[in-house]
Each structure stands twice: as structure tokens, then as C-alpha cells.
mmCIF file of C-alpha atoms in Angstrom:
data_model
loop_
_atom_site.group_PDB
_atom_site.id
_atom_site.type_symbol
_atom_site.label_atom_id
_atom_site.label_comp_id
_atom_site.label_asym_id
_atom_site.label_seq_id
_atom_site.Cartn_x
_atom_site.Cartn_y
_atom_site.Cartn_z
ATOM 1 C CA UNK A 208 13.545 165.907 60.559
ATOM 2 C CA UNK A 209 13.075 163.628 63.555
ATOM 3 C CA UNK A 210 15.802 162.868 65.771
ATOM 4 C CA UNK A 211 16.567 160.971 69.211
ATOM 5 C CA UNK A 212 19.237 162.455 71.263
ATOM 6 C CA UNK A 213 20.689 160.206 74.643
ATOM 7 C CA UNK A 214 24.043 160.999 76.608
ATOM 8 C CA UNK A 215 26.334 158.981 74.677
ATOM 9 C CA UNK A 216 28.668 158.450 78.145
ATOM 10 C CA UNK A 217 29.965 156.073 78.838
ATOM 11 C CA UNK A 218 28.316 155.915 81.814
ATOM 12 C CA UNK A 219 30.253 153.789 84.934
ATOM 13 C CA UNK A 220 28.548 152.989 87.593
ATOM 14 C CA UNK A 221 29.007 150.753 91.112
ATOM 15 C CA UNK A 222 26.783 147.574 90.944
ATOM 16 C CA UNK A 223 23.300 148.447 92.910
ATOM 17 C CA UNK A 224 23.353 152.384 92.294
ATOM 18 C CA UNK A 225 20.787 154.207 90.655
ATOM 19 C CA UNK A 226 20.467 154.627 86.770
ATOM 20 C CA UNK A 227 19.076 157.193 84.640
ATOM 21 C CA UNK A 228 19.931 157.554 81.029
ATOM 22 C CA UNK A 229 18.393 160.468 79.102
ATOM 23 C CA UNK A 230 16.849 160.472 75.977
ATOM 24 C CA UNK A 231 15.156 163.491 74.528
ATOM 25 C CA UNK A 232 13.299 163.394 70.884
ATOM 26 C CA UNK A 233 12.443 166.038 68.197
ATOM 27 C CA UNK A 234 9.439 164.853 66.417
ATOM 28 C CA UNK A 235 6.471 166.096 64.044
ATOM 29 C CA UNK A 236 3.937 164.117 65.580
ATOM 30 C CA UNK A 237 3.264 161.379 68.114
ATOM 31 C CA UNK A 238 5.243 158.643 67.746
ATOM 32 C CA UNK A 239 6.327 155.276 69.685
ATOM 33 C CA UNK A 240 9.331 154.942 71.539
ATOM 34 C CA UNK A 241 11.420 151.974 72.221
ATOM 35 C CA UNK A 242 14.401 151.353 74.476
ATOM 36 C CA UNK A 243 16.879 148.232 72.626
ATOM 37 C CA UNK A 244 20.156 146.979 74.769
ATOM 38 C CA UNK A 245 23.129 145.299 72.846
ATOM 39 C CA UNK A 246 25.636 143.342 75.016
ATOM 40 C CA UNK A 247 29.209 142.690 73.311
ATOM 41 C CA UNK A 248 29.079 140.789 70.125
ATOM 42 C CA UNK A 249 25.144 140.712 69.633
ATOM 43 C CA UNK A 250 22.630 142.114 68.216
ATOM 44 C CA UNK A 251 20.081 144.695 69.474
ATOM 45 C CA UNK A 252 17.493 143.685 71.903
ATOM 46 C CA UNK A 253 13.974 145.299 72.494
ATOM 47 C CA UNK A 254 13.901 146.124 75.830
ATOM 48 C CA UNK A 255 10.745 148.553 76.526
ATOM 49 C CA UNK A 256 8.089 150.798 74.976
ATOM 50 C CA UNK A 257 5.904 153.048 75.250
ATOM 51 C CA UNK A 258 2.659 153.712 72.303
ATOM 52 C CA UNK A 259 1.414 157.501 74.137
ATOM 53 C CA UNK A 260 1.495 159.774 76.273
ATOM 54 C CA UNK A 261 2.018 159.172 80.233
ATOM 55 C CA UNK A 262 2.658 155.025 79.280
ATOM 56 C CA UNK A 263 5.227 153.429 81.548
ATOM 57 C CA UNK A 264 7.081 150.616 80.072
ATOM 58 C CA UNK A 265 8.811 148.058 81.769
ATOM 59 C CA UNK A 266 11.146 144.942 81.456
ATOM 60 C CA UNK A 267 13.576 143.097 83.833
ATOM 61 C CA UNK A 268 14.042 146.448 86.536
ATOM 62 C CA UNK A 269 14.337 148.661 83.759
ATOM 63 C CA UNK A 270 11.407 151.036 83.135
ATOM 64 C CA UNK A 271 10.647 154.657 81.172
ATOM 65 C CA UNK A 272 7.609 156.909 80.792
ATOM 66 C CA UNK A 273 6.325 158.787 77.516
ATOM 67 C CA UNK A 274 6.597 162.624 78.113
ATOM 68 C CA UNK A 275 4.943 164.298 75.771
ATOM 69 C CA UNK A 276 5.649 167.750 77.268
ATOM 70 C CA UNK A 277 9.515 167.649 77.658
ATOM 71 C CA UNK A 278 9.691 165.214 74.893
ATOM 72 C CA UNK A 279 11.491 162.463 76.854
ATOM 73 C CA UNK A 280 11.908 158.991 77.463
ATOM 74 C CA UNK A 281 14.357 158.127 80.449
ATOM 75 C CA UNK A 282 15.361 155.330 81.119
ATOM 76 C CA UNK A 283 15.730 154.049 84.540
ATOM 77 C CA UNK A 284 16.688 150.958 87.042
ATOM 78 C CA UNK A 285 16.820 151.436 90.441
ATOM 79 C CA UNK A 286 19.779 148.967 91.359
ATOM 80 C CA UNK A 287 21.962 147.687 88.512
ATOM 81 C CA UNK A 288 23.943 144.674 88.063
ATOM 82 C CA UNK A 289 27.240 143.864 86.579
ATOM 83 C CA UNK A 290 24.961 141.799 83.990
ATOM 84 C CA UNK A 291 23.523 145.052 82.868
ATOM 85 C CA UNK A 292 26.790 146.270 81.079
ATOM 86 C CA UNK A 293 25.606 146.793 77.697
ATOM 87 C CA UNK A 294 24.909 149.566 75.242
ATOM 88 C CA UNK A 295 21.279 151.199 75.492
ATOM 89 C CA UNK A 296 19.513 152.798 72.332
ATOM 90 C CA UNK A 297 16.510 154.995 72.357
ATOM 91 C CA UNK A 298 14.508 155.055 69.376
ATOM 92 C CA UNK A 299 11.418 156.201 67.806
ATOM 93 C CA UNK A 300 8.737 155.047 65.359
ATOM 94 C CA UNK A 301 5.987 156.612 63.225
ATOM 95 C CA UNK A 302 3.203 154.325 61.433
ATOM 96 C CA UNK A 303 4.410 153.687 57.691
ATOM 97 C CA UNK A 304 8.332 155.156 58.932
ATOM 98 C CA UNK A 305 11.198 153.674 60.120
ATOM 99 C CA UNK A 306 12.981 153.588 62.891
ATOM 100 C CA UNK A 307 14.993 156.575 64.223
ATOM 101 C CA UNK A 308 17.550 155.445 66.603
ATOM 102 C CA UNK A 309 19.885 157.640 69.049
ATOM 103 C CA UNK A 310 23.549 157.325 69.165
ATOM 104 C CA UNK A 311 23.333 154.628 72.144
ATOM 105 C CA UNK A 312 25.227 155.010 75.514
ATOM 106 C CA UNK A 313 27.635 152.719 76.740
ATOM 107 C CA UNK A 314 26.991 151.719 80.612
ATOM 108 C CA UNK A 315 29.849 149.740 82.512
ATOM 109 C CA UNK A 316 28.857 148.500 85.847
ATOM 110 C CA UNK A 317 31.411 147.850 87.979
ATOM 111 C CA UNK A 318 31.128 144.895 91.110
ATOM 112 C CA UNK B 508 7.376 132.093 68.052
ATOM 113 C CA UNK B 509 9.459 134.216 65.546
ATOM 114 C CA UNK B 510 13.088 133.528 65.075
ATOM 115 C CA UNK B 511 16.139 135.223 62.985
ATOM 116 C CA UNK B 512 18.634 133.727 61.646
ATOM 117 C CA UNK B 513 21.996 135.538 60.125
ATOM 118 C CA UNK B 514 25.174 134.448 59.340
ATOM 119 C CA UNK B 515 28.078 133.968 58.959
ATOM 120 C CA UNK B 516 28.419 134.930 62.727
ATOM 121 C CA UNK B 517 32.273 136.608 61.495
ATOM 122 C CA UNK B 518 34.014 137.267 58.218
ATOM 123 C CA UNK B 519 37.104 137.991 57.430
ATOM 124 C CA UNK B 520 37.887 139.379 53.737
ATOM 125 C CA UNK B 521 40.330 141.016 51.265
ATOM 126 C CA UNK B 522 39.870 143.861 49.793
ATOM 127 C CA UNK B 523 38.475 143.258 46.466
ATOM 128 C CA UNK B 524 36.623 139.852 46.984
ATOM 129 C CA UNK B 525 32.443 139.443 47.220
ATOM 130 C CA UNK B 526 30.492 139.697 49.977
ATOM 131 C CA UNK B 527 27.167 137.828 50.448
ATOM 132 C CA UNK B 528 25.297 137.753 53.882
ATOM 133 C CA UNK B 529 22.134 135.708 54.561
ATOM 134 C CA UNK B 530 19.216 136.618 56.650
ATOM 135 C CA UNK B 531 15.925 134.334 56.884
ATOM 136 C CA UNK B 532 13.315 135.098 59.053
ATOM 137 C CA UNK B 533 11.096 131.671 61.030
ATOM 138 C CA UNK B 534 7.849 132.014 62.293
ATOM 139 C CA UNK B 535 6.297 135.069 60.313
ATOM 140 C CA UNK B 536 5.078 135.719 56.570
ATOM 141 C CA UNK B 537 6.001 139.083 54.835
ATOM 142 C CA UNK B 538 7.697 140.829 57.706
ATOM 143 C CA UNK B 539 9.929 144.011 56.570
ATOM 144 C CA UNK B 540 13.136 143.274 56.455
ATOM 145 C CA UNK B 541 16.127 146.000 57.197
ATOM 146 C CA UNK B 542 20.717 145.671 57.061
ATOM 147 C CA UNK B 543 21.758 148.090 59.592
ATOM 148 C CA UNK B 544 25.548 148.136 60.293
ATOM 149 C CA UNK B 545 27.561 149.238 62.995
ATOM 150 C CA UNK B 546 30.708 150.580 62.562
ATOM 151 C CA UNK B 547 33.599 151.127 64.935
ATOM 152 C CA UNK B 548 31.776 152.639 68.393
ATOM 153 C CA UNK B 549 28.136 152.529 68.647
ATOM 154 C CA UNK B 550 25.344 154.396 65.980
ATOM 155 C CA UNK B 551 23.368 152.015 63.385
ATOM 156 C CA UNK B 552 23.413 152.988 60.230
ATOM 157 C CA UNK B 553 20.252 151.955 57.954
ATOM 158 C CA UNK B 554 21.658 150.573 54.452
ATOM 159 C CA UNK B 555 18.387 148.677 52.922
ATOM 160 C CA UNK B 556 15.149 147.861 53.632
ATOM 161 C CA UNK B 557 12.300 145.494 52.076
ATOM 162 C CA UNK B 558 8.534 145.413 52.650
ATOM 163 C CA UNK B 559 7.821 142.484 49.895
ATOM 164 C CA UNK B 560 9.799 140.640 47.580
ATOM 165 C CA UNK B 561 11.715 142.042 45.200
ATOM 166 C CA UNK B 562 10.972 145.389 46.729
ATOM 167 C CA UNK B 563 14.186 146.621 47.971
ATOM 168 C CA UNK B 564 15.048 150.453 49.475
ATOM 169 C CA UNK B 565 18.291 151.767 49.253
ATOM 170 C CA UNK B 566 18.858 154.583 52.584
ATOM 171 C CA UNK B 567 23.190 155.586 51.394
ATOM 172 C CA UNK B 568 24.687 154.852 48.390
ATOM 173 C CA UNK B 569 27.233 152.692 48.827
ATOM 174 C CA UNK B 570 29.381 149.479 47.195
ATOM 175 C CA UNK B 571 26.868 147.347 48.687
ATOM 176 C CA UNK B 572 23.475 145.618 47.479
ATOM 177 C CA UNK B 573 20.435 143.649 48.889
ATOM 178 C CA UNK B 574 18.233 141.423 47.344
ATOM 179 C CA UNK B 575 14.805 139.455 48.811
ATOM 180 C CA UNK B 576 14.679 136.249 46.467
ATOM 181 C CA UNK B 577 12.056 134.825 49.329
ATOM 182 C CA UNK B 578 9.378 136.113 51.437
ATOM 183 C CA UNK B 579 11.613 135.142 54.762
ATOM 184 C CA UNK B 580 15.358 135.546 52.857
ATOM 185 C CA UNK B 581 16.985 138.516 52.732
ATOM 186 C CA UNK B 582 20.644 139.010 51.312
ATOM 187 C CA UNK B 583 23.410 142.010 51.517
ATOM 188 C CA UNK B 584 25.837 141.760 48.337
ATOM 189 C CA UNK B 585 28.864 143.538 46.842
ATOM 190 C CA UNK B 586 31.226 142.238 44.103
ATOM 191 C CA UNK B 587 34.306 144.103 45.270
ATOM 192 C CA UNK B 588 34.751 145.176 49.082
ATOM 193 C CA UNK B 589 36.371 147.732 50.453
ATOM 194 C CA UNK B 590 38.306 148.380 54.052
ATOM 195 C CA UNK B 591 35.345 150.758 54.836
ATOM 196 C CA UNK B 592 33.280 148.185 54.609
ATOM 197 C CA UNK B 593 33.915 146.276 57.312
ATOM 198 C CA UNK B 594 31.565 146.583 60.193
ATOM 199 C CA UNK B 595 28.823 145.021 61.754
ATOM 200 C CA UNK B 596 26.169 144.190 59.888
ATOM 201 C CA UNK B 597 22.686 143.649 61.744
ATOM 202 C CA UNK B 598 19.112 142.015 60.009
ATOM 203 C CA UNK B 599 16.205 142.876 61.421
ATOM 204 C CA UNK B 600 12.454 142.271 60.709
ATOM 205 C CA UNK B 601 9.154 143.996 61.503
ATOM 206 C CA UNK B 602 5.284 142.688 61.369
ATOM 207 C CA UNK B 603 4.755 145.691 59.291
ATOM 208 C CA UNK B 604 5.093 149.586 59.795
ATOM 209 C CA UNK B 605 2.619 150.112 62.209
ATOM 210 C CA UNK B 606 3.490 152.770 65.033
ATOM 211 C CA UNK B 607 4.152 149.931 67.764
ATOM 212 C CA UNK B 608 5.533 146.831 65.687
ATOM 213 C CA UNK B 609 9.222 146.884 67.218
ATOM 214 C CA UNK B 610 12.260 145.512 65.412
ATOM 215 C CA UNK B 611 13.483 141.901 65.951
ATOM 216 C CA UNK B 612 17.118 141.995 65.611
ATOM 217 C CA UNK B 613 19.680 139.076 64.271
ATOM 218 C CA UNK B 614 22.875 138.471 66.401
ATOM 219 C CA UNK B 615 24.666 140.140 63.564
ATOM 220 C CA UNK B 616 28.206 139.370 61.044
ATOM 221 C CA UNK B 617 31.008 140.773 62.259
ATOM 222 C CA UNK B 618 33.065 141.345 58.765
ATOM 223 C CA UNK B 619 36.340 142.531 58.954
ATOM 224 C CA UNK B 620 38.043 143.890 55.073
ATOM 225 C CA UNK B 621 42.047 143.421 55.233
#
């Protein structure tokens, strides 16, 4: 079946390094892919996607590109904040199917 | 612009009571309407989903229940809890199943079974 897999860290970084978090997806066709962050106590929040192939989403620093080929969907952020502490989920979609989310991974960024 | 509404926001509750959680849904007619909970660390868990009223899918089997008595109300039940049942519980609504309609999420009930 379909499945997202993301390093489920946590991942601690120093406020204004580099981020990457890795998400890699088995699927049976071509489906969307989202990127949701929850900060403690709420809900999710949709953060980015993507519909296809080579599409670069983007949102508040953050951004991730559809590859097709290695099936990913990376997210990165080029200088993160203390504010961006959260838990980030990588999910999928197919038309008339629900969502598949991955396990989420835990960033903590430190000042 | 669409809005979600869930509460309460926490709940605490013995073993052996009822449970009833509201969602309603503002701004939107016949979304799809999902209970996810979270339990201790981070993965969601699907429990129920609705595309129309009345319709309800079941993902687990489980002590728990929905029900969709409105177009914009949805409702997670059980008649007797149980300790691993508390979690966080999550409502969320789509414009439909198309490929690209993304979930909307509530702030979600954090219930806690003592």
C-alpha cells in the first residue's frame, strides 16, 4: 500500500542554520503531497504542496519540490527560528483517497 | 472564509463514563469530515470519516463512534471509555476528495481517561 516515510528525529538545531527534513513516499500512482506543522497543543496546519512533478511549494521560508524520480518531498528553510519549533508531517493524497500521513518529526530550535 | 470549530479544548474522564466531542464546520457546505487522534508522541491515527450525512466510515474498530446529524456537525461518541482512550482527538474537513483539496484541521480535545 502507500506509505510516507520522514526521519522521525528529533531534530535540534541552532536558530538560523540550515534545515532539511526528508520525506520519501511509496506510491501506485501520482499523487499530491502536502507538508502540515503542529506546534504544542494544536492542531495540524497545512503548510505547503505540491500537485506534480518538478512543483515547488512554498510558505513562510519553508519550501519542497515534487520528485518524481527519487520519490521525495524535502522539506527545507534556509535559516530557522526559535518560532519554528514544531512537529512537521509529510503526507500524501490520491483523488477519491485519503490522506496518508508520515510519522512526523519533531524539530527543536534552539536561540 | 472557512472556519472549524471543536471542543471541548480538554477533558478529563473516568473510566467508564461517555464521551461526546463536537465538531462543526463555518463557511463551507458538505465538506468531508475526518476524527484523527494522536496518542502519546506524534503519528495520527484515522478513526472515522464522513462524505455526507449520515454516511459515516469506520478506519479501526474500536469503543468509539461518530455520527453526522448536520451537514457542518460532526460528533465522536462512546458510552463507556477506556484509559486507552485518551488521546488527542483532531476534526478535520475537506472540499471533497479531489487530489489537491488539503485538510483543514481543528485545534483538537485533549481527553485524558483516569
Amino acid at each position: 500500500g502507500d506509505s510516507v516515510t520522514q526521519m522521525e528525529g528529533p531534530v535540534t538545531l541552532s536558530e538560523e542554520a540550515f534545515l532539511t527534513i526528508n520525506c520519501t513516499y511509496t506510491a501506485t500512482g501520482y499523487p499530491s503531497l502536502f507538508w502540515y506543522v503542529q506546534y504544542p497543543g494544536e492542531g495540524l496546519q497545512l503548510l505547503l504542496k505540491a500537485t506534480k512533478a518538478d512543483d515547488k511549494g512554498s510558505n513562510k521560508g519553508f519550501e519542497a519540490t515534487y520528485r518524481k524520480e527519487t520519490t521525495s518531498f524535502h522539506l527545507e528553510k534556509g535559516s530557522v527560528q526559535v518560532s519554528d519549533s514544531a512537529v512537521y508531517f509529510c503526507a500524501l493524497s490520491y483523488y477519491g483517497q485519503n490522506f496518508v500521513f508520515g510519522p512526523g518529526t519533531r524539530l527543536s530550535v534552539l536561540p | 472564509s472557512q472556519t472549524i470549530h471543536q471542543w471541548p479544548a480538554t477533558l478529563v474522564q473516568p473510566v467508564g463514563s461517555p464521551l461526546s466531542l463536537e465538531c462543526t464546520v463555518e463557511g463551507t457546505s458538505n465538506p468531508n469530515l475526518y476524527w484523527y487522534r494522536q496518542a502519546a508522541g506524534r503519528g495520527l491515527q484515522l478513526l472515522f470519516y464522513s462524505v455526507g450525512i449520515g454516511q459515516i466510515s469506520s478506519e479501526v474498530p474500536q469503543n468509539l463512534s461518530a455520527s453526522r446529524p448536520q451537514d457542518r456537525q460532526f460528533i465522536l461518541s462512546s458510552k463507556k471509555l477506556l484509559l486507552s482512550d485518551s488521546g488527542f482527538y483532531l476534526c478535520a474537513w475537506r472540499r471533497d476528495r479531489g487530489f489537491n483539496s488539503p485538510l483543514h484541521f481543528g485545534n483538537g480535545t485533549r481527553l485524558t481517561v483516569t
